[in-house]
mmCIF file of C-alpha atoms in Angstrom:
data_model
loop_
_atom_site.group_PDB
_atom_site.id
_atom_site.type_symbol
_atom_site.label_atom_id
_atom_site.label_comp_id
_atom_site.label_asym_id
_atom_site.label_seq_id
_atom_site.Cartn_x
_atom_site.Cartn_y
_atom_site.Cartn_z
ATOM 1 C CA MET A 1254 -160.477 -169.396 -91.603
ATOM 2 C CA ARG A 1255 -161.690 -173.122 -92.203
ATOM 3 C CA LEU A 1256 -164.769 -174.649 -92.638
ATOM 4 C CA VAL A 1257 -166.232 -177.133 -90.122
ATOM 5 C CA SER A 1258 -169.118 -179.706 -89.920
ATOM 6 C CA ALA A 1259 -171.976 -179.528 -87.678
ATOM 7 C CA HIS A 1260 -170.370 -182.244 -85.563
ATOM 8 C CA PRO A 1261 -166.815 -180.890 -85.167
ATOM 9 C CA ALA A 1262 -165.576 -184.521 -83.917
ATOM 10 C CA SER A 1263 -166.106 -186.114 -87.223
ATOM 11 C CA ASN A 1264 -166.032 -185.022 -90.828
ATOM 12 C CA ASP A 1265 -167.661 -188.405 -91.858
ATOM 13 C CA THR A 1266 -171.017 -187.242 -92.436
ATOM 14 C CA PRO A 1267 -173.427 -187.608 -95.143
ATOM 15 C CA GLY A 1268 -173.204 -184.110 -96.013
ATOM 16 C CA HIS A 1269 -169.537 -184.011 -96.164
ATOM 17 C CA ASN A 1270 -168.032 -182.985 -99.504
ATOM 18 C CA PRO A 1271 -164.774 -185.225 -100.006
ATOM 19 C CA VAL A 1272 -163.526 -183.005 -103.189
ATOM 20 C CA THR A 1273 -163.768 -179.341 -101.487
ATOM 21 C CA GLY A 1274 -163.546 -180.354 -97.532
ATOM 22 C CA GLU A 1275 -166.455 -178.172 -97.236
ATOM 23 C CA PRO A 1276 -169.140 -179.305 -94.932
ATOM 24 C CA HIS A 1277 -172.762 -179.131 -96.098
ATOM 25 C CA SER A 1278 -176.061 -180.406 -94.887
ATOM 26 C CA ALA A 1279 -177.958 -182.898 -96.805
ATOM 27 C CA ALA A 1280 -179.902 -180.009 -98.243
ATOM 28 C CA GLY A 1281 -176.450 -178.730 -99.713
ATOM 29 C CA THR A 1282 -176.240 -175.439 -97.400
ATOM 30 C CA GLN A 1283 -173.114 -174.604 -95.755
ATOM 31 C CA LEU A 1284 -173.302 -175.407 -91.911
ATOM 32 C CA ALA A 1285 -170.556 -173.185 -90.599
ATOM 33 C CA ILE A 1286 -167.453 -171.197 -91.093
ATOM 34 C CA ASP A 1287 -164.896 -171.321 -88.333
ATOM 35 C CA LEU A 1288 -162.938 -168.061 -87.966
ATOM 36 C CA SER A 1289 -161.112 -166.506 -84.910
ATOM 37 C CA LEU A 1290 -160.707 -163.005 -85.215
ATOM 38 C CA GLU A 1291 -158.007 -163.195 -82.738
ATOM 39 C CA ASP A 1292 -156.010 -165.574 -84.601
ATOM 40 C CA LEU A 1293 -156.610 -163.221 -87.730
ATOM 41 C CA GLU A 1294 -155.278 -160.242 -85.810
ATOM 42 C CA ARG A 1295 -152.270 -162.231 -84.688
ATOM 43 C CA GLN A 1296 -151.449 -163.677 -88.236
ATOM 44 C CA ALA A 1297 -151.788 -159.786 -89.614
ATOM 45 C CA ARG A 1298 -149.492 -158.555 -86.995
ATOM 46 C CA HIS A 1299 -146.869 -160.904 -87.957
ATOM 47 C CA VAL A 1300 -147.300 -159.885 -91.536
ATOM 48 C CA ILE A 1301 -147.404 -156.171 -91.197
ATOM 49 C CA GLY A 1302 -144.790 -155.742 -88.264
ATOM 50 C CA GLU A 1303 -144.978 -153.509 -85.132
ATOM 51 C CA MET A 1304 -145.123 -150.149 -86.341
ATOM 52 C CA ALA A 1305 -148.154 -150.620 -88.628
ATOM 53 C CA TYR A 1306 -149.633 -152.751 -85.939
ATOM 54 C CA ALA A 1307 -149.390 -149.852 -83.479
ATOM 55 C CA TYR A 1308 -151.042 -147.562 -86.044
ATOM 56 C CA TYR A 1309 -153.996 -149.967 -86.673
ATOM 57 C CA SER A 1310 -154.782 -151.407 -83.373
ATOM 58 C CA GLY A 1311 -154.127 -148.346 -80.969
ATOM 59 C CA GLY A 1312 -156.598 -146.169 -79.560
ATOM 60 C CA ALA A 1313 -156.460 -142.636 -77.626
ATOM 61 C CA ASP A 1314 -154.900 -142.087 -74.233
ATOM 62 C CA ASP A 1315 -155.086 -145.180 -72.002
ATOM 63 C CA GLU A 1316 -157.372 -146.986 -74.526
ATOM 64 C CA ARG A 1317 -159.911 -147.561 -72.230
ATOM 65 C CA LEU A 1318 -162.506 -146.820 -74.765
ATOM 66 C CA LEU A 1319 -160.929 -149.244 -77.231
ATOM 67 C CA ALA A 1320 -161.776 -152.196 -74.976
ATOM 68 C CA GLU A 1321 -165.158 -150.487 -73.797
ATOM 69 C CA ASN A 1322 -166.435 -150.406 -77.472
ATOM 70 C CA VAL A 1323 -166.258 -154.243 -77.408
ATOM 71 C CA ALA A 1324 -167.505 -154.995 -74.154
ATOM 72 C CA ALA A 1325 -170.662 -152.730 -74.384
ATOM 73 C CA TRP A 1326 -172.105 -155.079 -77.211
ATOM 74 C CA ALA A 1327 -172.004 -157.696 -74.523
ATOM 75 C CA ARG A 1328 -174.191 -155.494 -72.226
ATOM 76 C CA TRP A 1329 -177.275 -155.936 -74.527
ATOM 77 C CA GLN A 1330 -178.854 -159.341 -74.953
ATOM 78 C CA LEU A 1331 -180.855 -160.810 -77.795
ATOM 79 C CA HIS A 1332 -184.326 -161.887 -76.984
ATOM 80 C CA PRO A 1333 -185.107 -164.631 -79.139
ATOM 81 C CA ARG A 1334 -188.448 -165.315 -80.604
ATOM 82 C CA VAL A 1335 -189.489 -169.138 -81.335
ATOM 83 C CA LEU A 1336 -192.083 -170.761 -83.269
ATOM 84 C CA ALA A 1337 -191.627 -168.035 -85.872
ATOM 85 C CA GLY A 1338 -191.753 -170.320 -88.933
ATOM 86 C CA VAL A 1339 -188.368 -168.934 -90.258
ATOM 87 C CA SER A 1340 -187.193 -171.578 -92.936
ATOM 88 C CA ALA A 1341 -184.600 -169.290 -94.784
ATOM 89 C CA VAL A 1342 -182.952 -165.765 -94.044
ATOM 90 C CA ASP A 1343 -182.470 -162.995 -96.376
ATOM 91 C CA LEU A 1344 -179.766 -160.443 -95.643
ATOM 92 C CA ARG A 1345 -180.174 -158.028 -98.395
ATOM 93 C CA THR A 1346 -181.005 -154.414 -97.603
ATOM 94 C CA THR A 1347 -180.549 -150.869 -99.230
ATOM 95 C CA LEU A 1348 -178.156 -147.896 -97.989
ATOM 96 C CA LEU A 1349 -179.478 -144.675 -99.278
ATOM 97 C CA GLY A 1350 -181.308 -146.728 -102.152
ATOM 98 C CA THR A 1351 -178.461 -148.781 -103.105
ATOM 99 C CA THR A 1352 -179.003 -152.612 -102.663
ATOM 100 C CA VAL A 1353 -176.447 -154.741 -100.832
ATOM 101 C CA ARG A 1354 -176.196 -158.398 -100.084
ATOM 102 C CA SER A 1355 -175.990 -157.733 -96.166
ATOM 103 C CA PRO A 1356 -175.837 -154.743 -93.861
ATOM 104 C CA VAL A 1357 -171.966 -155.285 -93.143
ATOM 105 C CA VAL A 1358 -170.175 -152.330 -94.735
ATOM 106 C CA ILE A 1359 -166.366 -151.976 -94.957
ATOM 107 C CA ALA A 1360 -165.601 -148.996 -92.924
ATOM 108 C CA PRO A 1361 -162.914 -146.312 -94.159
ATOM 109 C CA THR A 1362 -159.763 -147.301 -92.582
ATOM 110 C CA ALA A 1363 -156.547 -145.090 -93.665
ATOM 111 C CA ILE A 1364 -153.275 -146.054 -95.037
ATOM 112 C CA GLN A 1365 -154.136 -149.597 -96.041
ATOM 113 C CA GLY A 1366 -150.803 -149.722 -98.034
ATOM 114 C CA LEU A 1367 -149.261 -150.763 -94.780
ATOM 115 C CA ALA A 1368 -151.354 -153.949 -94.625
ATOM 116 C CA HIS A 1369 -151.211 -155.044 -98.393
ATOM 117 C CA ARG A 1370 -149.146 -153.789 -101.166
ATOM 118 C CA GLU A 1371 -152.083 -153.202 -103.246
ATOM 119 C CA GLY A 1372 -154.033 -151.471 -100.434
ATOM 120 C CA GLU A 1373 -157.418 -150.334 -100.714
ATOM 121 C CA VAL A 1374 -157.822 -151.750 -104.091
ATOM 122 C CA GLU A 1375 -157.598 -155.455 -102.764
ATOM 123 C CA THR A 1376 -160.057 -154.665 -99.952
ATOM 124 C CA ALA A 1377 -162.284 -153.143 -102.696
ATOM 125 C CA ARG A 1378 -161.880 -156.376 -104.564
ATOM 126 C CA GLY A 1379 -163.077 -158.596 -101.522
ATOM 127 C CA ALA A 1380 -166.203 -156.409 -100.861
ATOM 128 C CA ALA A 1381 -167.325 -156.185 -104.384
ATOM 129 C CA THR A 1382 -167.188 -160.190 -104.445
ATOM 130 C CA ALA A 1383 -169.177 -160.126 -101.480
ATOM 131 C CA GLY A 1384 -171.806 -157.817 -102.641
ATOM 132 C CA ALA A 1385 -170.528 -155.607 -99.616
ATOM 133 C CA LEU A 1386 -170.508 -151.641 -99.640
ATOM 134 C CA MET A 1387 -167.141 -150.408 -98.989
ATOM 135 C CA VAL A 1388 -166.615 -146.546 -97.800
ATOM 136 C CA LEU A 1389 -163.016 -145.418 -99.091
ATOM 137 C CA SER A 1390 -160.959 -143.336 -96.742
ATOM 138 C CA SER A 1391 -159.623 -139.940 -98.144
ATOM 139 C CA LEU A 1392 -156.472 -140.916 -96.606
ATOM 140 C CA ALA A 1393 -156.005 -144.052 -98.535
ATOM 141 C CA THR A 1394 -152.809 -144.755 -100.141
ATOM 142 C CA ARG A 1395 -154.513 -145.717 -103.384
ATOM 143 C CA SER A 1396 -156.388 -143.231 -105.521
ATOM 144 C CA LEU A 1397 -160.166 -143.206 -105.538
ATOM 145 C CA GLU A 1398 -159.607 -143.503 -109.419
ATOM 146 C CA ASP A 1399 -157.818 -146.760 -108.832
ATOM 147 C CA VAL A 1400 -160.470 -148.258 -106.658
ATOM 148 C CA ALA A 1401 -163.074 -147.226 -109.092
ATOM 149 C CA ALA A 1402 -161.253 -148.723 -112.026
ATOM 150 C CA ALA A 1403 -160.751 -151.961 -110.034
ATOM 151 C CA VAL A 1404 -164.544 -152.540 -108.952
ATOM 152 C CA PRO A 1405 -166.517 -150.370 -111.569
ATOM 153 C CA GLY A 1406 -169.888 -151.783 -110.809
ATOM 154 C CA ALA A 1407 -169.412 -152.228 -107.031
ATOM 155 C CA PRO A 1408 -171.332 -150.025 -104.428
ATOM 156 C CA ARG A 1409 -168.776 -147.588 -102.896
ATOM 157 C CA TRP A 1410 -168.995 -144.329 -100.894
ATOM 158 C CA MET A 1411 -166.048 -141.830 -100.263
ATOM 159 C CA GLN A 1412 -165.121 -140.519 -96.867
ATOM 160 C CA VAL A 1413 -164.193 -137.032 -96.551
ATOM 161 C CA TYR A 1414 -162.526 -134.473 -94.126
ATOM 162 C CA ILE A 1415 -163.224 -130.730 -94.723
ATOM 163 C CA LEU A 1416 -159.807 -129.117 -94.999
ATOM 164 C CA ARG A 1417 -158.496 -125.711 -94.193
ATOM 165 C CA ASP A 1418 -157.945 -125.426 -98.018
ATOM 166 C CA ARG A 1419 -161.460 -126.056 -99.126
ATOM 167 C CA THR A 1420 -160.618 -126.034 -102.616
ATOM 168 C CA ARG A 1421 -158.911 -129.524 -102.054
ATOM 169 C CA THR A 1422 -162.081 -130.698 -100.437
ATOM 170 C CA ALA A 1423 -164.248 -129.734 -103.007
ATOM 171 C CA ASP A 1424 -161.944 -131.356 -105.782
ATOM 172 C CA LEU A 1425 -162.025 -134.547 -103.883
ATOM 173 C CA ALA A 1426 -165.841 -134.461 -103.707
ATOM 174 C CA ARG A 1427 -166.190 -133.793 -107.410
ATOM 175 C CA ARG A 1428 -163.677 -136.434 -108.265
ATOM 176 C CA ALA A 1429 -165.903 -139.190 -106.005
ATOM 177 C CA ALA A 1430 -168.942 -138.084 -107.975
ATOM 178 C CA ALA A 1431 -167.334 -138.410 -111.313
ATOM 179 C CA HIS A 1432 -166.005 -141.828 -110.667
ATOM 180 C CA GLY A 1433 -169.110 -143.665 -109.433
ATOM 181 C CA TYR A 1434 -169.234 -143.316 -105.653
ATOM 182 C CA GLY A 1435 -172.569 -143.093 -104.282
ATOM 183 C CA ALA A 1436 -172.249 -140.758 -101.069
ATOM 184 C CA LEU A 1437 -169.936 -138.661 -99.352
ATOM 185 C CA VAL A 1438 -169.243 -139.501 -95.648
ATOM 186 C CA LEU A 1439 -168.303 -136.632 -93.774
ATOM 187 C CA THR A 1440 -166.198 -137.394 -90.701
ATOM 188 C CA VAL A 1441 -166.900 -134.543 -88.094
ATOM 189 C CA ASP A 1442 -165.063 -135.934 -84.796
ATOM 190 C CA ALA A 1443 -161.661 -134.743 -85.379
ATOM 191 C CA PRO A 1444 -161.054 -131.149 -84.911
ATOM 192 C CA VAL A 1445 -157.778 -132.124 -83.355
ATOM 193 C CA SER A 1446 -156.064 -135.274 -83.063
ATOM 194 C CA GLY A 1447 -156.732 -137.664 -80.346
ATOM 195 C CA LEU A 1448 -153.623 -138.333 -78.196
ATOM 196 C CA ARG A 1449 -152.582 -141.596 -79.955
ATOM 197 C CA LEU A 1450 -149.748 -142.776 -77.499
ATOM 198 C CA ARG A 1451 -149.224 -146.012 -79.132
ATOM 199 C CA GLU A 1452 -148.524 -144.146 -82.324
ATOM 200 C CA LEU A 1453 -146.236 -141.707 -80.868
ATOM 201 C CA ARG A 1454 -144.008 -144.122 -78.693
ATOM 202 C CA GLY A 1455 -143.928 -146.418 -81.696
ATOM 203 C CA GLY A 1456 -142.539 -143.430 -83.929
ATOM 204 C CA PHE A 1457 -145.167 -143.803 -86.535
ATOM 205 C CA HIS A 1458 -144.927 -142.052 -89.736
ATOM 206 C CA LEU A 1459 -145.990 -142.887 -93.449
ATOM 207 C CA PRO A 1460 -143.377 -144.541 -95.101
ATOM 208 C CA HIS A 1461 -141.690 -143.049 -98.173
ATOM 209 C CA ASP A 1462 -142.716 -145.503 -100.661
ATOM 210 C CA LEU A 1463 -146.406 -144.613 -99.944
ATOM 211 C CA ASP A 1464 -148.526 -141.676 -100.313
ATOM 212 C CA LEU A 1465 -151.957 -140.171 -100.192
ATOM 213 C CA PRO A 1466 -153.149 -139.824 -103.809
ATOM 214 C CA ASN A 1467 -156.805 -138.577 -102.661
ATOM 215 C CA LEU A 1468 -155.345 -135.460 -100.879
ATOM 216 C CA ALA A 1469 -153.405 -132.769 -102.739
ATOM 217 C CA GLY A 1470 -151.075 -130.311 -101.288
ATOM 218 C CA ASP A 1471 -148.811 -131.179 -98.305
ATOM 219 C CA SER A 1472 -150.724 -134.241 -96.561
ATOM 220 C CA THR A 1473 -148.510 -136.737 -97.961
ATOM 221 C CA GLN A 1474 -145.363 -134.876 -96.569
ATOM 222 C CA SER A 1475 -147.102 -134.095 -93.285
ATOM 223 C CA ALA A 1476 -147.657 -137.635 -92.921
ATOM 224 C CA HIS A 1477 -144.221 -138.773 -93.741
ATOM 225 C CA ALA A 1478 -142.900 -136.755 -90.917
ATOM 226 C CA GLY A 1479 -145.287 -137.093 -88.113
ATOM 227 C CA GLY A 1480 -148.057 -139.433 -89.129
ATOM 228 C CA PHE A 1481 -151.786 -138.917 -88.924
ATOM 229 C CA MET A 1482 -151.715 -136.588 -85.983
ATOM 230 C CA ALA A 1483 -149.530 -134.243 -87.911
ATOM 231 C CA VAL A 1484 -152.099 -134.350 -90.816
ATOM 232 C CA VAL A 1485 -154.926 -133.453 -88.502
ATOM 233 C CA THR A 1486 -153.117 -130.575 -86.878
ATOM 234 C CA ARG A 1487 -151.789 -129.011 -90.213
ATOM 235 C CA GLU A 1488 -154.774 -129.874 -92.789
ATOM 236 C CA PHE A 1489 -158.093 -130.157 -91.156
ATOM 237 C CA GLU A 1490 -160.646 -127.490 -90.674
ATOM 238 C CA PRO A 1491 -161.052 -127.476 -86.731
ATOM 239 C CA ALA A 1492 -164.089 -125.196 -86.638
ATOM 240 C CA LEU A 1493 -166.908 -126.987 -88.195
ATOM 241 C CA THR A 1494 -170.556 -126.025 -87.856
ATOM 242 C CA PRO A 1495 -174.104 -127.683 -89.183
ATOM 243 C CA ASP A 1496 -173.457 -125.341 -92.137
ATOM 244 C CA ASP A 1497 -170.714 -127.334 -93.443
ATOM 245 C CA ILE A 1498 -172.814 -130.326 -94.219
ATOM 246 C CA GLY A 1499 -174.778 -128.196 -96.499
ATOM 247 C CA TRP A 1500 -171.855 -126.760 -98.005
ATOM 248 C CA LEU A 1501 -170.253 -130.196 -98.748
ATOM 249 C CA ALA A 1502 -173.955 -131.413 -100.050
ATOM 250 C CA GLY A 1503 -174.016 -128.351 -102.297
ATOM 251 C CA LEU A 1504 -170.653 -129.426 -104.136
ATOM 252 C CA THR A 1505 -172.231 -132.580 -105.960
ATOM 253 C CA ASP A 1506 -175.617 -134.197 -106.137
ATOM 254 C CA LEU A 1507 -174.247 -137.108 -103.736
ATOM 255 C CA PRO A 1508 -175.997 -137.558 -100.416
ATOM 256 C CA VAL A 1509 -174.020 -136.656 -97.318
ATOM 257 C CA VAL A 1510 -173.584 -138.965 -94.543
ATOM 258 C CA VAL A 1511 -172.153 -137.592 -91.320
ATOM 259 C CA LYS A 1512 -169.944 -139.858 -89.448
ATOM 260 C CA GLY A 1513 -168.686 -139.440 -85.830
ATOM 261 C CA VAL A 1514 -172.161 -138.293 -83.970
ATOM 262 C CA GLN A 1515 -172.055 -139.360 -80.485
ATOM 263 C CA ARG A 1516 -175.022 -137.303 -78.978
ATOM 264 C CA ALA A 1517 -178.837 -137.350 -79.503
ATOM 265 C CA ASP A 1518 -178.974 -133.236 -80.018
ATOM 266 C CA ASP A 1519 -176.204 -133.373 -82.530
ATOM 267 C CA ALA A 1520 -177.744 -135.968 -84.412
ATOM 268 C CA VAL A 1521 -180.919 -133.896 -84.749
ATOM 269 C CA ARG A 1522 -178.774 -130.903 -85.758
ATOM 270 C CA CYS A 1523 -177.022 -132.875 -88.476
ATOM 271 C CA VAL A 1524 -180.564 -134.198 -89.877
ATOM 272 C CA ASP A 1525 -182.004 -130.475 -89.960
ATOM 273 C CA ALA A 1526 -178.653 -129.412 -91.700
ATOM 274 C CA GLY A 1527 -179.353 -131.958 -94.455
ATOM 275 C CA ALA A 1528 -177.723 -135.179 -93.556
ATOM 276 C CA ALA A 1529 -179.017 -138.332 -95.371
ATOM 277 C CA ALA A 1530 -177.613 -140.437 -92.888
ATOM 278 C CA LEU A 1531 -175.297 -140.644 -89.739
ATOM 279 C CA VAL A 1532 -172.843 -142.883 -88.473
ATOM 280 C CA VAL A 1533 -172.868 -143.410 -84.563
ATOM 281 C CA SER A 1534 -169.185 -143.308 -84.070
ATOM 282 C CA ASN A 1535 -166.298 -142.600 -81.728
ATOM 283 C CA HIS A 1536 -163.495 -142.970 -84.176
ATOM 284 C CA GLY A 1537 -162.529 -146.516 -83.385
ATOM 285 C CA ALA A 1538 -161.734 -145.041 -79.707
ATOM 286 C CA ARG A 1539 -158.989 -142.867 -81.470
ATOM 287 C CA GLN A 1540 -160.123 -139.509 -80.334
ATOM 288 C CA LEU A 1541 -161.623 -139.139 -77.066
ATOM 289 C CA ALA A 1542 -160.839 -141.899 -74.467
ATOM 290 C CA ASP A 1543 -163.513 -140.776 -72.077
ATOM 291 C CA ALA A 1544 -166.347 -140.912 -74.299
ATOM 292 C CA PRO A 1545 -169.197 -143.538 -74.315
ATOM 293 C CA ALA A 1546 -169.248 -146.678 -76.409
ATOM 294 C CA THR A 1547 -171.084 -146.733 -79.325
ATOM 295 C CA ALA A 1548 -173.432 -149.726 -78.058
ATOM 296 C CA ASP A 1549 -174.466 -147.484 -75.140
ATOM 297 C CA ILE A 1550 -175.752 -144.282 -77.364
ATOM 298 C CA LEU A 1551 -176.765 -145.979 -80.473
ATOM 299 C CA ASP A 1552 -180.589 -146.308 -79.036
ATOM 300 C CA GLU A 1553 -181.010 -142.800 -77.880
ATOM 301 C CA ILE A 1554 -179.716 -141.466 -81.296
ATOM 302 C CA VAL A 1555 -182.068 -143.833 -83.230
ATOM 303 C CA HIS A 1556 -184.800 -142.523 -81.056
ATOM 304 C CA ALA A 1557 -183.889 -138.860 -81.661
ATOM 305 C CA VAL A 1558 -183.601 -139.167 -85.430
ATOM 306 C CA ALA A 1559 -187.087 -140.680 -85.481
ATOM 307 C CA GLY A 1560 -186.606 -142.107 -89.051
ATOM 308 C CA ARG A 1561 -185.790 -138.762 -90.618
ATOM 309 C CA ALA A 1562 -182.434 -140.444 -91.910
ATOM 310 C CA GLU A 1563 -180.623 -143.547 -91.924
ATOM 311 C CA VAL A 1564 -178.517 -144.591 -88.897
ATOM 312 C CA TYR A 1565 -175.462 -146.667 -88.904
ATOM 313 C CA VAL A 1566 -172.873 -147.433 -86.352
ATOM 314 C CA ASP A 1567 -169.379 -148.638 -85.814
ATOM 315 C CA GLY A 1568 -167.133 -149.258 -82.951
ATOM 316 C CA GLY A 1569 -166.330 -152.904 -81.175
ATOM 317 C CA LEU A 1570 -168.665 -154.845 -83.398
ATOM 318 C CA ARG A 1571 -166.677 -158.222 -83.674
ATOM 319 C CA ARG A 1572 -169.347 -160.936 -83.729
ATOM 320 C CA ALA A 1573 -172.274 -161.415 -85.741
ATOM 321 C CA PRO A 1574 -174.744 -161.402 -82.796
ATOM 322 C CA ASP A 1575 -173.250 -157.962 -82.312
ATOM 323 C CA VAL A 1576 -174.291 -157.088 -85.540
ATOM 324 C CA VAL A 1577 -177.892 -158.327 -85.100
ATOM 325 C CA LYS A 1578 -178.056 -156.391 -81.753
ATOM 326 C CA ALA A 1579 -176.968 -153.172 -83.633
ATOM 327 C CA LEU A 1580 -179.645 -153.814 -86.303
ATOM 328 C CA ALA A 1581 -182.307 -154.641 -83.654
ATOM 329 C CA LEU A 1582 -181.455 -151.254 -81.671
ATOM 330 C CA GLY A 1583 -182.178 -149.392 -84.917
ATOM 331 C CA ALA A 1584 -179.229 -149.301 -86.993
ATOM 332 C CA ARG A 1585 -179.588 -150.037 -90.651
ATOM 333 C CA ALA A 1586 -176.015 -151.131 -91.167
ATOM 334 C CA VAL A 1587 -172.620 -151.781 -89.265
ATOM 335 C CA LEU A 1588 -169.381 -150.676 -90.326
ATOM 336 C CA ILE A 1589 -166.537 -153.055 -89.710
ATOM 337 C CA GLY A 1590 -162.723 -151.426 -89.618
ATOM 338 C CA ARG A 1591 -160.013 -153.195 -87.857
ATOM 339 C CA PRO A 1592 -161.385 -156.842 -88.878
ATOM 340 C CA SER A 1593 -160.996 -155.921 -92.407
ATOM 341 C CA LEU A 1594 -157.533 -154.522 -91.974
ATOM 342 C CA TRP A 1595 -156.562 -157.929 -90.275
ATOM 343 C CA ALA A 1596 -158.084 -159.711 -93.162
ATOM 344 C CA VAL A 1597 -156.573 -157.797 -96.130
ATOM 345 C CA ALA A 1598 -153.056 -158.078 -94.398
ATOM 346 C CA ALA A 1599 -153.610 -161.769 -93.826
ATOM 347 C CA GLY A 1600 -155.375 -163.017 -97.109
ATOM 348 C CA GLY A 1601 -155.554 -159.963 -99.504
ATOM 349 C CA SER A 1602 -159.036 -159.707 -101.270
ATOM 350 C CA ASP A 1603 -159.562 -163.330 -100.516
ATOM 351 C CA GLY A 1604 -159.294 -162.797 -96.709
ATOM 352 C CA VAL A 1605 -161.770 -159.716 -96.971
ATOM 353 C CA LEU A 1606 -164.264 -161.991 -98.714
ATOM 354 C CA SER A 1607 -163.801 -164.901 -96.241
ATOM 355 C CA LEU A 1608 -164.332 -162.243 -93.364
ATOM 356 C CA LEU A 1609 -167.586 -161.000 -94.966
ATOM 357 C CA GLN A 1610 -168.678 -164.433 -95.637
ATOM 358 C CA TRP A 1611 -168.222 -165.313 -92.135
ATOM 359 C CA TYR A 1612 -170.430 -162.379 -91.032
ATOM 360 C CA GLU A 1613 -172.973 -163.645 -93.268
ATOM 361 C CA SER A 1614 -173.056 -167.208 -92.424
ATOM 362 C CA GLU A 1615 -173.258 -166.264 -88.648
ATOM 363 C CA MET A 1616 -175.683 -163.705 -88.844
ATOM 364 C CA ARG A 1617 -177.912 -166.013 -90.843
ATOM 365 C CA ARG A 1618 -177.531 -168.527 -87.856
ATOM 366 C CA THR A 1619 -178.253 -165.855 -85.160
ATOM 367 C CA MET A 1620 -181.229 -164.381 -86.984
ATOM 368 C CA ALA A 1621 -182.785 -167.856 -87.440
ATOM 369 C CA LEU A 1622 -182.207 -168.458 -83.842
ATOM 370 C CA CYS A 1623 -183.966 -165.148 -83.217
ATOM 371 C CA GLY A 1624 -187.043 -165.832 -85.186
ATOM 372 C CA ALA A 1625 -186.257 -163.229 -87.848
ATOM 373 C CA ALA A 1626 -186.118 -164.121 -91.620
ATOM 374 C CA THR A 1627 -185.138 -160.569 -92.828
ATOM 375 C CA VAL A 1628 -183.247 -157.651 -91.548
ATOM 376 C CA ASP A 1629 -186.440 -155.689 -91.456
ATOM 377 C CA GLN A 1630 -187.859 -158.075 -88.901
ATOM 378 C CA LEU A 1631 -184.931 -157.201 -86.597
ATOM 379 C CA ASP A 1632 -186.949 -154.629 -84.272
ATOM 380 C CA ARG A 1633 -186.402 -153.460 -80.502
ATOM 381 C CA SER A 1634 -188.226 -156.344 -78.848
ATOM 382 C CA LEU A 1635 -185.415 -158.656 -79.971
ATOM 383 C CA VAL A 1636 -182.963 -157.008 -77.717
ATOM 384 C CA ARG A 1637 -182.686 -156.033 -74.069
ATOM 385 C CA ARG A 1638 -180.266 -154.637 -71.601
ATOM 386 C CA THR A 1639 -178.385 -157.227 -69.559
ATOM 387 C CA PRO A 1640 -179.876 -157.515 -66.266
ATOM 388 C CA GLY A 1641 -178.416 -154.587 -64.029
ATOM 389 C CA GLY A 1642 -177.109 -152.939 -66.864
ATOM 390 C CA ALA A 1643 -177.105 -149.190 -67.108
ATOM 391 C CA VAL A 1644 -179.949 -147.581 -68.852
ATOM 392 C CA TYR A 1645 -179.184 -144.629 -71.407
ATOM 393 C CA GLY A 1646 -181.239 -141.895 -72.661
ATOM 394 C CA GLY A 1647 -184.281 -143.188 -71.010
ATOM 395 C CA HIS A 1648 -184.580 -146.093 -73.431
ATOM 396 C CA THR A 1649 -184.043 -149.736 -71.906
#
């Protein structure tokens, strides 16, 4: 990542800072951050090696949804408003009452010890410095206690699966509540594992110098032998119902966020069962390859929930304009997964911080160009389907 001036052909501008090399305007504001996610991914791949890269980057089956998740955001256009009197942009928002500096959240991604020796602790440090919320995976290679100790005052939530042995899930939920996590994020889209051919063909397994400290029992041994697919098959409860949302909520005082919702009727059932928020997600295209892209279903789910719960979204969000589109469609926040893995692999906590700063910088630019001074001003009028694009759920 590098900073560039408004005129990239020359840095000899009055606003150029010769000490830091960081270009600023005459008013002292940073003009741009030049970050290529493609370059970052290539650098991370070189650092982590092919087995880990196959695990992080792969999707289900023929991976058609992996590409579709990204492409679907281009089927929405921003419809800018001019003469809006915007002189500054404020990205601050709240997520279930917690104030964050921007609506970009670090998604729960498993086994970050493959990316960096400090794994999730390093990601948490970068997110904390940026003032961003991080969701810690229950399949983390660092304990929730370690992460809490590293960033004691930072906003963080805990992702959980309901296991066949429910006492283990209950124990994890109570540990999270005792160590300052602000919500439980229940993943519900993995009754069985998706067919992850890249993992199978690459022989992915958890290296023996890593373990899964947030899950007691045999999860680490299962992952050593057969990777994530084995853990799902042997450990996860396959027969979840809406009643399980209430069961999890009853274990602690923490709100429950349900992650993996892909239908409007399921969204309503989750809210009726007590979910405080939903994540529209297809598990990063790692479960059902023929599912819809999240950009194509967000609108109808927001409409169905009708303000009864906060709605977030992940899946294929790569550029700041994608984030702005998601917010205009009614998401309160977006979760960023693979880019955060590439960032921690390539640059540790500084890499994560730089990634989040890039999103912030370019969101401010995009919102200013759309005539929106705050995230609350990003409404449905600022986004439209690309002409000729499909219409989903009756909402254009």
